[in-house]
Short mmCIF file of C-alpha atoms in Angstrom, two decimals:
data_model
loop_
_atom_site.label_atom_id
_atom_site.label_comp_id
_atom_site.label_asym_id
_atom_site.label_seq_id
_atom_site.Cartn_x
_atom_site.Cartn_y
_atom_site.Cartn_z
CA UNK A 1 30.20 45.90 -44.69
CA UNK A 2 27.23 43.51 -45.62
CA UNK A 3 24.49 42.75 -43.75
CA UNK A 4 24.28 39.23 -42.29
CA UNK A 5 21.18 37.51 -44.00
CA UNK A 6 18.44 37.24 -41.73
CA UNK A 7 16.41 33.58 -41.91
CA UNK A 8 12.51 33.35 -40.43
CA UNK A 9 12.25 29.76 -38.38
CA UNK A 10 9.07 28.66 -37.54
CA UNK A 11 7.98 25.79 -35.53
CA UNK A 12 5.22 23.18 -37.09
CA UNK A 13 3.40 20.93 -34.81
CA UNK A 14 3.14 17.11 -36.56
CA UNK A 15 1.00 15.09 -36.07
CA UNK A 16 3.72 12.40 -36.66
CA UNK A 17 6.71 12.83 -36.46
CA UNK A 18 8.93 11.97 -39.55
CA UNK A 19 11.42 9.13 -40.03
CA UNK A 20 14.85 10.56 -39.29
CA UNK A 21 16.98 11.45 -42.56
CA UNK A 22 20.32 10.01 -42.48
CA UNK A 23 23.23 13.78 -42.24
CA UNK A 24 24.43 12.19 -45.58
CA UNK A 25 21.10 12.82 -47.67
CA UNK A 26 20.80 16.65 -46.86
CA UNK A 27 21.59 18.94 -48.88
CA UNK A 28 21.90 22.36 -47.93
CA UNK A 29 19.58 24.68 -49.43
CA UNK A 30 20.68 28.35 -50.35
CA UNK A 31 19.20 30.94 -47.88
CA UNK A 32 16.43 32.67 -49.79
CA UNK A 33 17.00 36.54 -51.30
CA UNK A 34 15.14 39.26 -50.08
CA UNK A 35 13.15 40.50 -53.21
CA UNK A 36 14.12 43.84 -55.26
CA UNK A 37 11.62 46.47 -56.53
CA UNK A 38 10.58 46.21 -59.68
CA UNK A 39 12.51 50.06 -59.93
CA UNK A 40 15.19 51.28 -59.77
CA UNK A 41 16.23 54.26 -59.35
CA UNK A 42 20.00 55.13 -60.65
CA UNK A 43 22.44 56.17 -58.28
CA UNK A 44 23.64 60.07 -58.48
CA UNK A 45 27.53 60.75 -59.14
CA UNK A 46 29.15 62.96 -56.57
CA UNK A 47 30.65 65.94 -58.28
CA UNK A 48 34.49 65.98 -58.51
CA UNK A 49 36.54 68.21 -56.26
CA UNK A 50 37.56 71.31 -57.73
CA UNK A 51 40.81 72.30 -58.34
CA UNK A 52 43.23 73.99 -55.95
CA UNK A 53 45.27 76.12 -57.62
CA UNK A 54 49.29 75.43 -56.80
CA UNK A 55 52.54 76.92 -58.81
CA UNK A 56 52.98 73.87 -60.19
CA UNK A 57 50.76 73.00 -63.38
CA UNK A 58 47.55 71.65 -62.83
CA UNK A 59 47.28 68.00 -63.12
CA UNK A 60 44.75 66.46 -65.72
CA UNK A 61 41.19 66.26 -63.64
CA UNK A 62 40.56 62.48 -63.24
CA UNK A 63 38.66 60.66 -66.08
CA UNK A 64 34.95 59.84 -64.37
CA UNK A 65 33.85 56.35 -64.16
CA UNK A 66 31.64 54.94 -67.04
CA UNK A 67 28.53 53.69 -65.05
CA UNK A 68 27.46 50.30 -66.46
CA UNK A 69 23.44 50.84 -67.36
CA UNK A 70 21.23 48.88 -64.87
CA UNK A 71 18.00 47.08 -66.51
CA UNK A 72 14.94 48.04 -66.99
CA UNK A 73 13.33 44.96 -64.90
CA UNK A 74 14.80 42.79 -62.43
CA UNK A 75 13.94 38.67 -61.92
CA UNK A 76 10.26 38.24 -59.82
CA UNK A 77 11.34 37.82 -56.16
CA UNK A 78 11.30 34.50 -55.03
CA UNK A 79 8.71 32.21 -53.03
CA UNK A 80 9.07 33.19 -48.71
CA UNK A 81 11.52 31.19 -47.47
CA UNK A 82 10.18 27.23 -46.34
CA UNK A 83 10.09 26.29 -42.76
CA UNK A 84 12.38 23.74 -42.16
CA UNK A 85 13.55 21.92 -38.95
CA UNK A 86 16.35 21.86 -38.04
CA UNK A 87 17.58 18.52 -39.02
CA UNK A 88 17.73 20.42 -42.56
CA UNK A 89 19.53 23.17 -41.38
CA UNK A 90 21.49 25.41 -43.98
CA UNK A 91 24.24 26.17 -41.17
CA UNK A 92 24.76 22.54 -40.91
CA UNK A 93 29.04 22.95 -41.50
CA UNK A 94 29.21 25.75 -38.61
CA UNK A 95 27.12 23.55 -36.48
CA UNK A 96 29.59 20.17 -37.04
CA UNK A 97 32.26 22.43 -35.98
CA UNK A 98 30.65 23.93 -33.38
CA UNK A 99 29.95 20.37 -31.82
CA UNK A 100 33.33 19.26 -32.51
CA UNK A 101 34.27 22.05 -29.99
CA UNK A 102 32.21 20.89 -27.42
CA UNK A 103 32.88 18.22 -24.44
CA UNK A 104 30.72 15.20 -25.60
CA UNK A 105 27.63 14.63 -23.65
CA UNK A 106 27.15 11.98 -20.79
CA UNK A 107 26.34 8.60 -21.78
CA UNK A 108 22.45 7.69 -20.39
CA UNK A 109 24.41 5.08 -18.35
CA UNK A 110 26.02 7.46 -16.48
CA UNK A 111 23.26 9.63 -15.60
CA UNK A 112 21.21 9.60 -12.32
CA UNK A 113 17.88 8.20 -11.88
CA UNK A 114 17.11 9.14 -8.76
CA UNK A 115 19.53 11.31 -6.23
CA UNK A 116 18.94 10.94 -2.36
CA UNK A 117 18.99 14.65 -0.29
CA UNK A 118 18.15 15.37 3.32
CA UNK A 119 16.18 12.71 3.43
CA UNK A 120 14.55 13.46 0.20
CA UNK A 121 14.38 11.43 -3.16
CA UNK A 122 14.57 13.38 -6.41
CA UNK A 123 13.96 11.50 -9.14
CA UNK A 124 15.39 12.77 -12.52
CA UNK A 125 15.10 13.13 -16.27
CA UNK A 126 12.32 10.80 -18.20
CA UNK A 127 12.27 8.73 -14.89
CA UNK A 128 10.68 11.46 -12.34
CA UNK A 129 8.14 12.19 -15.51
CA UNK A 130 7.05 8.80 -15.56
CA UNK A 131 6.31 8.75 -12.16
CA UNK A 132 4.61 11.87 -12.21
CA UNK A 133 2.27 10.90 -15.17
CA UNK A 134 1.91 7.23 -13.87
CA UNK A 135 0.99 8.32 -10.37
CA UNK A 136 -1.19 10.62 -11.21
CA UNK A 137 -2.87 9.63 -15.02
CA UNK A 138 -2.26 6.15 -15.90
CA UNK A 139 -4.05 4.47 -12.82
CA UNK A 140 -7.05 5.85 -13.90
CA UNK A 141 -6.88 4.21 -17.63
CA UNK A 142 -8.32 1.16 -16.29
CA UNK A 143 -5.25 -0.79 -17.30
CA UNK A 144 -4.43 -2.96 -13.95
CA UNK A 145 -5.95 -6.00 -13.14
CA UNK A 146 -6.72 -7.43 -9.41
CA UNK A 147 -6.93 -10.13 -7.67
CA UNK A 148 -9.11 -11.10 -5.30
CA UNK A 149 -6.57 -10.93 -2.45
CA UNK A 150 -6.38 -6.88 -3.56
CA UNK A 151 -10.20 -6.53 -2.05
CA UNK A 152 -9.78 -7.98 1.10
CA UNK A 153 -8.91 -6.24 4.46
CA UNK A 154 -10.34 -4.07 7.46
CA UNK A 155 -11.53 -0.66 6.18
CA UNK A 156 -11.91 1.94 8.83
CA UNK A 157 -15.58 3.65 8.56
CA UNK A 158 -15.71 5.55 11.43
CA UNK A 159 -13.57 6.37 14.71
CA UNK A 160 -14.51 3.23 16.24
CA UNK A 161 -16.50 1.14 13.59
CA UNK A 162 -14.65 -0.68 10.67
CA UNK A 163 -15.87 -3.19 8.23
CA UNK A 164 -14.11 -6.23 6.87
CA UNK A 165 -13.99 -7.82 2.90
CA UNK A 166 -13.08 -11.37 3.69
CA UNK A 167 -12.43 -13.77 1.78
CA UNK A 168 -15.18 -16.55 1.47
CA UNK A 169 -14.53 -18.31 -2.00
CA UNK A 170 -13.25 -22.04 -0.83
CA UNK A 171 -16.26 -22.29 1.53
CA UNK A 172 -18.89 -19.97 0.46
CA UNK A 173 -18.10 -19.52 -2.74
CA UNK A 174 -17.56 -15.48 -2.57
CA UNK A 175 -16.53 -12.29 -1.16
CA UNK A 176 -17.87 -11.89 2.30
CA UNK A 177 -18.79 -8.22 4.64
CA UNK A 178 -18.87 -7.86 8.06
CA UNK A 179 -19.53 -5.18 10.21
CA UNK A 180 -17.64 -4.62 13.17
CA UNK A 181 -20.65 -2.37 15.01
CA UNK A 182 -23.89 -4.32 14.11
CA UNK A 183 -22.34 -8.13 13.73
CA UNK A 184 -23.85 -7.81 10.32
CA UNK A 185 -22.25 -10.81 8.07
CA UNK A 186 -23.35 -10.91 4.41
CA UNK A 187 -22.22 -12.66 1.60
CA UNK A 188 -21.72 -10.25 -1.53
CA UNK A 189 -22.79 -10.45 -4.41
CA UNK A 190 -20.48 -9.47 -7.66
CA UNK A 191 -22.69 -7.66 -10.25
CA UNK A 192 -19.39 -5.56 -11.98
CA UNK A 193 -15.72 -5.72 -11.46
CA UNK A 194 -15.40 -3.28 -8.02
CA UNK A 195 -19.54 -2.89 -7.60
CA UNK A 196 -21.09 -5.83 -5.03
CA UNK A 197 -24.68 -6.02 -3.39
CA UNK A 198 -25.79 -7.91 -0.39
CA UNK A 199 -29.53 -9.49 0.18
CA UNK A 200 -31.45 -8.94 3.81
CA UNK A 201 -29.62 -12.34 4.83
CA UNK A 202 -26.63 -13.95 4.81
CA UNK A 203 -28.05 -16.91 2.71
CA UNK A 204 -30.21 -14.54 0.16
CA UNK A 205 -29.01 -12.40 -2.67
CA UNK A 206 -32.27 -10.57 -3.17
CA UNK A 207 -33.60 -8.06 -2.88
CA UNK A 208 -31.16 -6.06 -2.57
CA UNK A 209 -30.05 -4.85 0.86
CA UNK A 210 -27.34 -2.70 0.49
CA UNK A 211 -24.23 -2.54 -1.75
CA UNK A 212 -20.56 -2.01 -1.31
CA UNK A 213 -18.19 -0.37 -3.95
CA UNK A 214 -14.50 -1.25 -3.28
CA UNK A 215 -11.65 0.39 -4.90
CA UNK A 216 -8.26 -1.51 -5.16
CA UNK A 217 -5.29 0.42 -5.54
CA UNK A 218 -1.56 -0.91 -6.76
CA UNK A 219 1.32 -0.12 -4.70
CA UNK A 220 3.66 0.59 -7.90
CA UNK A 221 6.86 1.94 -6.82
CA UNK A 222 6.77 0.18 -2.82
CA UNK A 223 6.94 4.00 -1.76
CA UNK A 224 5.22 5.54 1.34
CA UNK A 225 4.62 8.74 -0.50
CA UNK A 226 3.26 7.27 -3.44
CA UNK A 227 1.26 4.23 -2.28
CA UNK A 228 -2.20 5.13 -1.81
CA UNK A 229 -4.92 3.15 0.37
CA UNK A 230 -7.56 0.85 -0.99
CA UNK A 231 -10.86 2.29 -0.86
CA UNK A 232 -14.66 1.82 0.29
CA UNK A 233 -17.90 3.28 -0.53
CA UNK A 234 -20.58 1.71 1.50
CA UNK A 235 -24.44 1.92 0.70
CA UNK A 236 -26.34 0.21 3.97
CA UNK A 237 -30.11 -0.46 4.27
CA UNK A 238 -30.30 2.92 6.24
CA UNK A 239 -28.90 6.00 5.75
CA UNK A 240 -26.00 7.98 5.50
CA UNK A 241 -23.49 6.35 3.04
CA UNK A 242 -20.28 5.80 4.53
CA UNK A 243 -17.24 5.88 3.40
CA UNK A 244 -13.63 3.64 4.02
CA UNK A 245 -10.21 3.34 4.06
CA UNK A 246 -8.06 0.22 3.90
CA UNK A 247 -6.14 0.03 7.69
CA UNK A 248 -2.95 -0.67 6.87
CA UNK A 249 -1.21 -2.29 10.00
CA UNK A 250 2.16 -1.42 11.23
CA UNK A 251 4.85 -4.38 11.74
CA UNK A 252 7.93 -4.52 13.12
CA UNK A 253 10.09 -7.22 13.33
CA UNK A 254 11.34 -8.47 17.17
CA UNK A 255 13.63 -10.73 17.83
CA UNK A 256 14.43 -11.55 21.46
CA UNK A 257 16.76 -14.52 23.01
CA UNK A 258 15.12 -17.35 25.27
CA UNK A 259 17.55 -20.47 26.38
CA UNK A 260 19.84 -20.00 24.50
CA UNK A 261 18.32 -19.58 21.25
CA UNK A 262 17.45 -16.41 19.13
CA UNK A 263 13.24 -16.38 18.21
CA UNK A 264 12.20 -14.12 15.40
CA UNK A 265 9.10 -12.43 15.72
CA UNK A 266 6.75 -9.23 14.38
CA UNK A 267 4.56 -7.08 15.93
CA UNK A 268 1.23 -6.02 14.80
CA UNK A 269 -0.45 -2.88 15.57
CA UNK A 270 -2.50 -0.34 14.17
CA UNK A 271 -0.79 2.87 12.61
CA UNK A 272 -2.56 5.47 15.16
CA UNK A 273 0.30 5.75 17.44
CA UNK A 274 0.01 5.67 21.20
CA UNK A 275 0.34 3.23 23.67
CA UNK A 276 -2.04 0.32 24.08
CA UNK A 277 -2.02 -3.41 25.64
CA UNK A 278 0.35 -5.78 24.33
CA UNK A 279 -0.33 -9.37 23.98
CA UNK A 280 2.11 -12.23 23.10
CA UNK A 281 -0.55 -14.74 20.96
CA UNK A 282 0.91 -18.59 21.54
CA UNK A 283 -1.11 -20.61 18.83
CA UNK A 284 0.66 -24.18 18.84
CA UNK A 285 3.06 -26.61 20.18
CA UNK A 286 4.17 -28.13 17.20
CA UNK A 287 5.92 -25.69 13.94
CA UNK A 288 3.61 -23.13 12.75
CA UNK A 289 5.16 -20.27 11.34
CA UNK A 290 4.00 -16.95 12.18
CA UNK A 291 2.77 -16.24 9.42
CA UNK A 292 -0.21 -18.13 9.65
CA UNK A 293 -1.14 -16.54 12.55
CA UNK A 294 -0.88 -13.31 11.24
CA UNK A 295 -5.03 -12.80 10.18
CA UNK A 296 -5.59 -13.57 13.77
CA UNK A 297 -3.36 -11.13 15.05
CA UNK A 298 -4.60 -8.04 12.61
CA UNK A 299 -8.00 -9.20 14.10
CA UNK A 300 -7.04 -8.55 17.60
CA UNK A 301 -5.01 -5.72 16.70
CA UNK A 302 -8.51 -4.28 15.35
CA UNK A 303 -9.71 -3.69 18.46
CA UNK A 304 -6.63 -2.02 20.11
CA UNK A 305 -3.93 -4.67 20.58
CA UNK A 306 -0.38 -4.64 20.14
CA UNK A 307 -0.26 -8.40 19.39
CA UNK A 308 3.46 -10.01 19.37
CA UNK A 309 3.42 -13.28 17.20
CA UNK A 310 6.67 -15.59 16.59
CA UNK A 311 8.26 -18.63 15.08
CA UNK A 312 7.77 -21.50 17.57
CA UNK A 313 11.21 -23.17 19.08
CA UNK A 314 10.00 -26.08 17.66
CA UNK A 315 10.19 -25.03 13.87
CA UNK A 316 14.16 -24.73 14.47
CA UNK A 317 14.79 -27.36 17.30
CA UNK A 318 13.49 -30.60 18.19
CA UNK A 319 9.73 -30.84 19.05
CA UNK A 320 8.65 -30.23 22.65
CA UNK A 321 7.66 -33.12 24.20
CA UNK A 322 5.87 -34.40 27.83
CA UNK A 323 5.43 -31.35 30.54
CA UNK A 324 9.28 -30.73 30.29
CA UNK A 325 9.45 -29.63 26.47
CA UNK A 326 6.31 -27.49 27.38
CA UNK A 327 7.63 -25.85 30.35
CA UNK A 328 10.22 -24.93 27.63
CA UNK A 329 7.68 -23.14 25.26
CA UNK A 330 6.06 -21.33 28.02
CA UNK A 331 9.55 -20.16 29.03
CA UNK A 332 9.40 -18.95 25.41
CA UNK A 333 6.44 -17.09 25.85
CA UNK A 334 7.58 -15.15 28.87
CA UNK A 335 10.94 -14.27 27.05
CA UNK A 336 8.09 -12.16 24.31
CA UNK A 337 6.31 -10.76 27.30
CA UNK A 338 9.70 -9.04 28.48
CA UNK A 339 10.44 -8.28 25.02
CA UNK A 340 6.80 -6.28 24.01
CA UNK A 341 7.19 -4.73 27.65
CA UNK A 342 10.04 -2.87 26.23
CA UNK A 343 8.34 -1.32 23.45
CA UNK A 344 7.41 2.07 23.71
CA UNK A 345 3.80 1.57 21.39
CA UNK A 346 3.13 -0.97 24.57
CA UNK A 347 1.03 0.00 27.68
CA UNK A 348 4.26 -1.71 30.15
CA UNK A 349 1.54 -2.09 32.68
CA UNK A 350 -1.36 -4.01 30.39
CA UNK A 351 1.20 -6.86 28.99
CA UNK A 352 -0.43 -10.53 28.44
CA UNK A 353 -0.81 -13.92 27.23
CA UNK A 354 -3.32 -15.14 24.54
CA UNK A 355 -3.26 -18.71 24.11
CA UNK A 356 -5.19 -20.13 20.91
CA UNK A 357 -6.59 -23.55 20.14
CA UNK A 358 -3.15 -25.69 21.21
CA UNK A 359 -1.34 -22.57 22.26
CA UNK A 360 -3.75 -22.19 25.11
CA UNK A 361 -1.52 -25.07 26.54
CA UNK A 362 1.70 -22.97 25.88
CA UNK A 363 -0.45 -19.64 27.34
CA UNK A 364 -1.38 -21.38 30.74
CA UNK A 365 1.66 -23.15 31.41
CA UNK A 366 4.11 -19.68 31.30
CA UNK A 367 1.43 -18.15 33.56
CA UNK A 368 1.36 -20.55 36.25
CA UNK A 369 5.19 -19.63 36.28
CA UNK A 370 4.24 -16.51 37.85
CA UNK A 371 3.37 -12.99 37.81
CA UNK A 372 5.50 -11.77 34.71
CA UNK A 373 2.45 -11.59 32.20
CA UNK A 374 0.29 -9.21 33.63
CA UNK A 375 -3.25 -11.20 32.52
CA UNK A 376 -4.29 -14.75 30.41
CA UNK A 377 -6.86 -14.89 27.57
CA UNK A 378 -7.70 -18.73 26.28
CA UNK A 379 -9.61 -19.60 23.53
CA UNK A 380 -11.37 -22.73 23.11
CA UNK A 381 -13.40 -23.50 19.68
CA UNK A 382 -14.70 -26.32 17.96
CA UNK A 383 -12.30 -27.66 15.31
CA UNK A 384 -14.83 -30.19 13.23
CA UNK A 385 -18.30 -31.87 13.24
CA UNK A 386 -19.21 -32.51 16.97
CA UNK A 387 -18.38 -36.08 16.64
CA UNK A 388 -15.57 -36.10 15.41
CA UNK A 389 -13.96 -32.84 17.50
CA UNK A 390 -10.42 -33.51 19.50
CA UNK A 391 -10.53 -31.56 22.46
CA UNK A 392 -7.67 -30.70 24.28
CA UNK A 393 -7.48 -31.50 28.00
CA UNK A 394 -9.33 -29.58 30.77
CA UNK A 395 -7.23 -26.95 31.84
CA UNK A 396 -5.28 -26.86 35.27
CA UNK A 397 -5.22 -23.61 36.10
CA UNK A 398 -4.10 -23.84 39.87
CA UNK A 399 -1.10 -21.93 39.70
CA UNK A 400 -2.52 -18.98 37.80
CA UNK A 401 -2.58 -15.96 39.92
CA UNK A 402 -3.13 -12.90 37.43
CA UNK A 403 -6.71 -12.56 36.27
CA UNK A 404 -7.67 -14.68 33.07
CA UNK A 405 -10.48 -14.59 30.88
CA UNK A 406 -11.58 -17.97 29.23
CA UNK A 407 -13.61 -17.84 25.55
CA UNK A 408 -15.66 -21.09 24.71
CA UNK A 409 -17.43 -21.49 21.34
CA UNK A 410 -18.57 -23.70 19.14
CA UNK A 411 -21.97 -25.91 19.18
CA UNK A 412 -23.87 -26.02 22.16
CA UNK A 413 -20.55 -25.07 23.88
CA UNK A 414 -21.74 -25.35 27.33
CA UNK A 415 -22.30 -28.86 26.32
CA UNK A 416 -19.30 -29.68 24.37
CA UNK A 417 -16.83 -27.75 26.90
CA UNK A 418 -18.78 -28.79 30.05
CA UNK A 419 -15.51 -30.30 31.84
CA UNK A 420 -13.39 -27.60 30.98
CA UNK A 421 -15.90 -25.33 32.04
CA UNK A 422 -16.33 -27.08 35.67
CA UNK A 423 -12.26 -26.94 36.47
CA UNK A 424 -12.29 -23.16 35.99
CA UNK A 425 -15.33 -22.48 37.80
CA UNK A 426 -13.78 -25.07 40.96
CA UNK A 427 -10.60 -22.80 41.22
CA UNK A 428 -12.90 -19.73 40.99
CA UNK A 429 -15.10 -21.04 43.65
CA UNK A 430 -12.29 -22.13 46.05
CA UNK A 431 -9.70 -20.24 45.99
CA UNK A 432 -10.95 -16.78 44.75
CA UNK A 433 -9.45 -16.22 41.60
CA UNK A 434 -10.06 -13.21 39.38
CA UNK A 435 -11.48 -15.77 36.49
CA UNK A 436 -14.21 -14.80 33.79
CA UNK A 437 -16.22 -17.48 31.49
CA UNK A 438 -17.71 -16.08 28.09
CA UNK A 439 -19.26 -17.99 25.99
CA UNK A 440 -19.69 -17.71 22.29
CA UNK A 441 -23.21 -19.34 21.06
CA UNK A 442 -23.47 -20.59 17.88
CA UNK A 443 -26.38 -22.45 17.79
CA UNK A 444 -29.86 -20.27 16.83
CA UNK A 445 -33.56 -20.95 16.53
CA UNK A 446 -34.73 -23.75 13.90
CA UNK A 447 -34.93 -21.94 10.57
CA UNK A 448 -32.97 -18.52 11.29
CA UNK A 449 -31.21 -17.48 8.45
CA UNK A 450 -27.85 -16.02 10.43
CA UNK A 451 -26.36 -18.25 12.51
CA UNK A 452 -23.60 -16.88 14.91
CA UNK A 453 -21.25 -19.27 13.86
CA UNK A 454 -20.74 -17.94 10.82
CA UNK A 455 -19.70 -14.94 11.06
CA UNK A 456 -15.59 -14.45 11.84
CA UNK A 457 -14.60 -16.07 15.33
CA UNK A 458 -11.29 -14.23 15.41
CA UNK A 459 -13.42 -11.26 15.12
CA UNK A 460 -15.87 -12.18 17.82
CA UNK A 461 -12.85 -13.07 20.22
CA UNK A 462 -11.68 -9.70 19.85
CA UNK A 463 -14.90 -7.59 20.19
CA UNK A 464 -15.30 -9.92 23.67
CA UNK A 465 -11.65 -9.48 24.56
CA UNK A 466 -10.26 -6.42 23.65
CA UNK A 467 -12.74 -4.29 26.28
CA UNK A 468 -11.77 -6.62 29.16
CA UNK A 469 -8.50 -5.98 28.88
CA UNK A 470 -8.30 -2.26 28.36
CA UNK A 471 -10.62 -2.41 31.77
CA UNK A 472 -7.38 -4.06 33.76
CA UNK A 473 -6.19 -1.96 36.55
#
């Protein structure tokens, strides 16, 4: 039996890879012979049997075969066979039929990109490679772009110190740094696209003070294993460097019923776990969405809050109106006090009211409903040029029995807030109420180059605030 021919493959790495050739345009090519010696050497006869002898006469001995003379020299063996791939491969007949034996292949269509297991996503084919390679090599191409809202946020620098990038372009005209521990407020300076410096003040550039290297991140595939934190390298006048991590708050949406009709709402915390005071933030009478609240609220929720913030009534009803319609939005803000009790990131024993600019309204008219709110925080700040400012009316808080905390700011507040001031202090006086004044200076000496009022009031609030409350018994 012959031998099967034997064909060397080899594999070529291009550099480009060639056009495809149409099946029609290849030809076959004849498998390569292995080459003969140049001698060769004839091939011996057997010798013929020899007779047996038998009674019968012998038979004529067969006639031997005639050999046919083989040549001197053979043909020069031919060239090693070519590497070829195996779109030019000489089996190309057995392979059609071996293909026409075979169940056709699944349509890309009809493939999975991604298959769901114990909780686990798998990601297949092409599609999990991508993700691998764009996870962990394409972000650092330098191909995205950011905007400025990917710098901004609260970066955590320590166990109890964070900084903030805030964003200061409409008024200031740039980015702007704070520091939670020192009250430091600088405006930055952009000298590349993540590298920014700060001068010794907030209103000078130079020299150079310290510097602050942010490093945005994209949230490509909205996936908790995948998303990474923006970044913060920090370089202050004094050493050590520190170093930061975006503080990514945790929100989950709350709805609760109140009258008769359903409020939506989200609560803001910070992603540490454990449970902390809760406090239901009131911020108008008239329809703000919660949304623009919600900078406040991380603020607070900074400095250990779980801070509950909702649609007003008002932004799905008619508007509240006279002491009736805001008995009806303090009845609101009771209904969220029950609500954040419930949740089991709340302290149930350290739940309050924050009322904010008009909200303080909202805020002291719920507590003087009764006891359900466990303390009261009001904020009062300017809102304009001192002669122009609307201030609300003095507060009556005669019917407020839990301990409350009033926050005044603003210039010269003990000047501009003077009435409001005197109706706390007369309920204080008289009747003995657990009630606490702080006020928030903004003015400072001719000349001085940081003036309190410009660093972040919601920050301030909170810094004041936050302790108070955690010291509630």
């Amino acid at each position: 039996m012959a031998e099967d021919p034997i064909y060397h493959v080899g594999l070529v790495r291009l550099d480009e890879i060639p056009p495809p050739v149409p099946r029609a345009a290849v030809r076959p090519e004849a498998p390569s012979l292995r080459a003969v010696p140049d001698t060769v050497v004839p091939q011996s006869v057997p010798p013929a049997p020899k007779a047996v002898p038998t009674s019968k006469p012998s038979a004529p001995a067969p006639a031997t075969p005639k050999l046919e003379p083989v040549p001197e020299s053979v043909p020069p063996a031919l060239p090693a066979p070519k590497v070829i791939s195996s779109r030019m491969n000489p089996n190309i007949g057995l392979l059609e039929q071996m293909r026409d034996d075979l169940p056709p292949p699944p349509r890309p269509e009809d493939l999975p990109v991604a298959v769901e297991k114990d909780g686990t996503v798998y990601v297949a084919g092409t599609h999990g490679f991508a993700t691998f390679a764009d996870t962990f090599n394409l972000e650092r191409c330098g191909a995205d772009t950011f905007e400025p809202e990917d710098f901004f946020g609260h970066y955590r620098v320590g166990s109890r110190r964070f900084v903030s990038v805030i964003d200061g372009l409409d008024k200031f005209g740039g980015f702007l740094f704070y520091d939670s521990q020192t009250g430091m407020f600088r405006k930055l300076k952009q000298v590349s696209n993540m590298i920014f410096t700060y001068g010794p003040s907030f209103s000078r550039e130079g020299p150079v003070a310290g510097s602050v290297t942010i490093l945005p991140k994209k949230d490509r595939y909205q996936n908790k294993y995948i998303k990474k934190p923006n970044q913060l390298i920090w370089l202050p006048e004094d050493p050590p460097m520190r170093y930061g991590t975006l503080i990514e708050f945790a929100e989950t949406e709350l709805n609760f019923d109140s009258a008769g009709t359903t409020l939506t709402g989200t609560l803001i915390t910070r992603p540490e776990g454990g449970r902390v005071p809760g406090v239901v933030l009131t911020f108008c009478t008239g329809c703000i969405r919660r949304d623009q609240a919600r900078g406040f609220a991380q603020a607070l929720a900074l400095h250990g809050l779980a801070v509950l913030i909702y649609d007003v009534r008002t932004c799905v009803g008619p508007p509240a109106q006279g002491e009736a319609g805001l008995r009806v939005l303090g009845e609101d803000a009771l209904a969220a006090v029950r609500a954040l009790r419930s949740r089991p990131e709340v302290d149930p024993d350290r739940v309050g009211l924050w009322g904010k600019d008009n909200g303080a309204q909202v805020a002291l008219a719920a507590a003087s409903m009764g006891v359900e709110a466990d303390f009261l925080v009001l904020t009062y700040a300017q809102a304009g040029p001192v002669n122009k400012v609307s201030l609300p009316p003095p507060p009556r808080p005669g019917g407020v029995l839990v301990p409350a905390l009033w926050l005044f700011s603003g210039t010269r507040p003990k000047t501009l807030w003077r009435e409001h001031m005197a109706a706390v202090e007369h309920e204080r006086s008289t009747r003995g109420r657990d009630f606490n004044i702080m006020v928030l200076p903004d003015e400072t000496e001719q000349g001085a180059p940081d003036a309190p009022a410009l660093q972040p009031l919601s920050l301030r609030y909170g810094g004041r605030a936050a302790p108070w409350i955690k010291g509630l018994r």
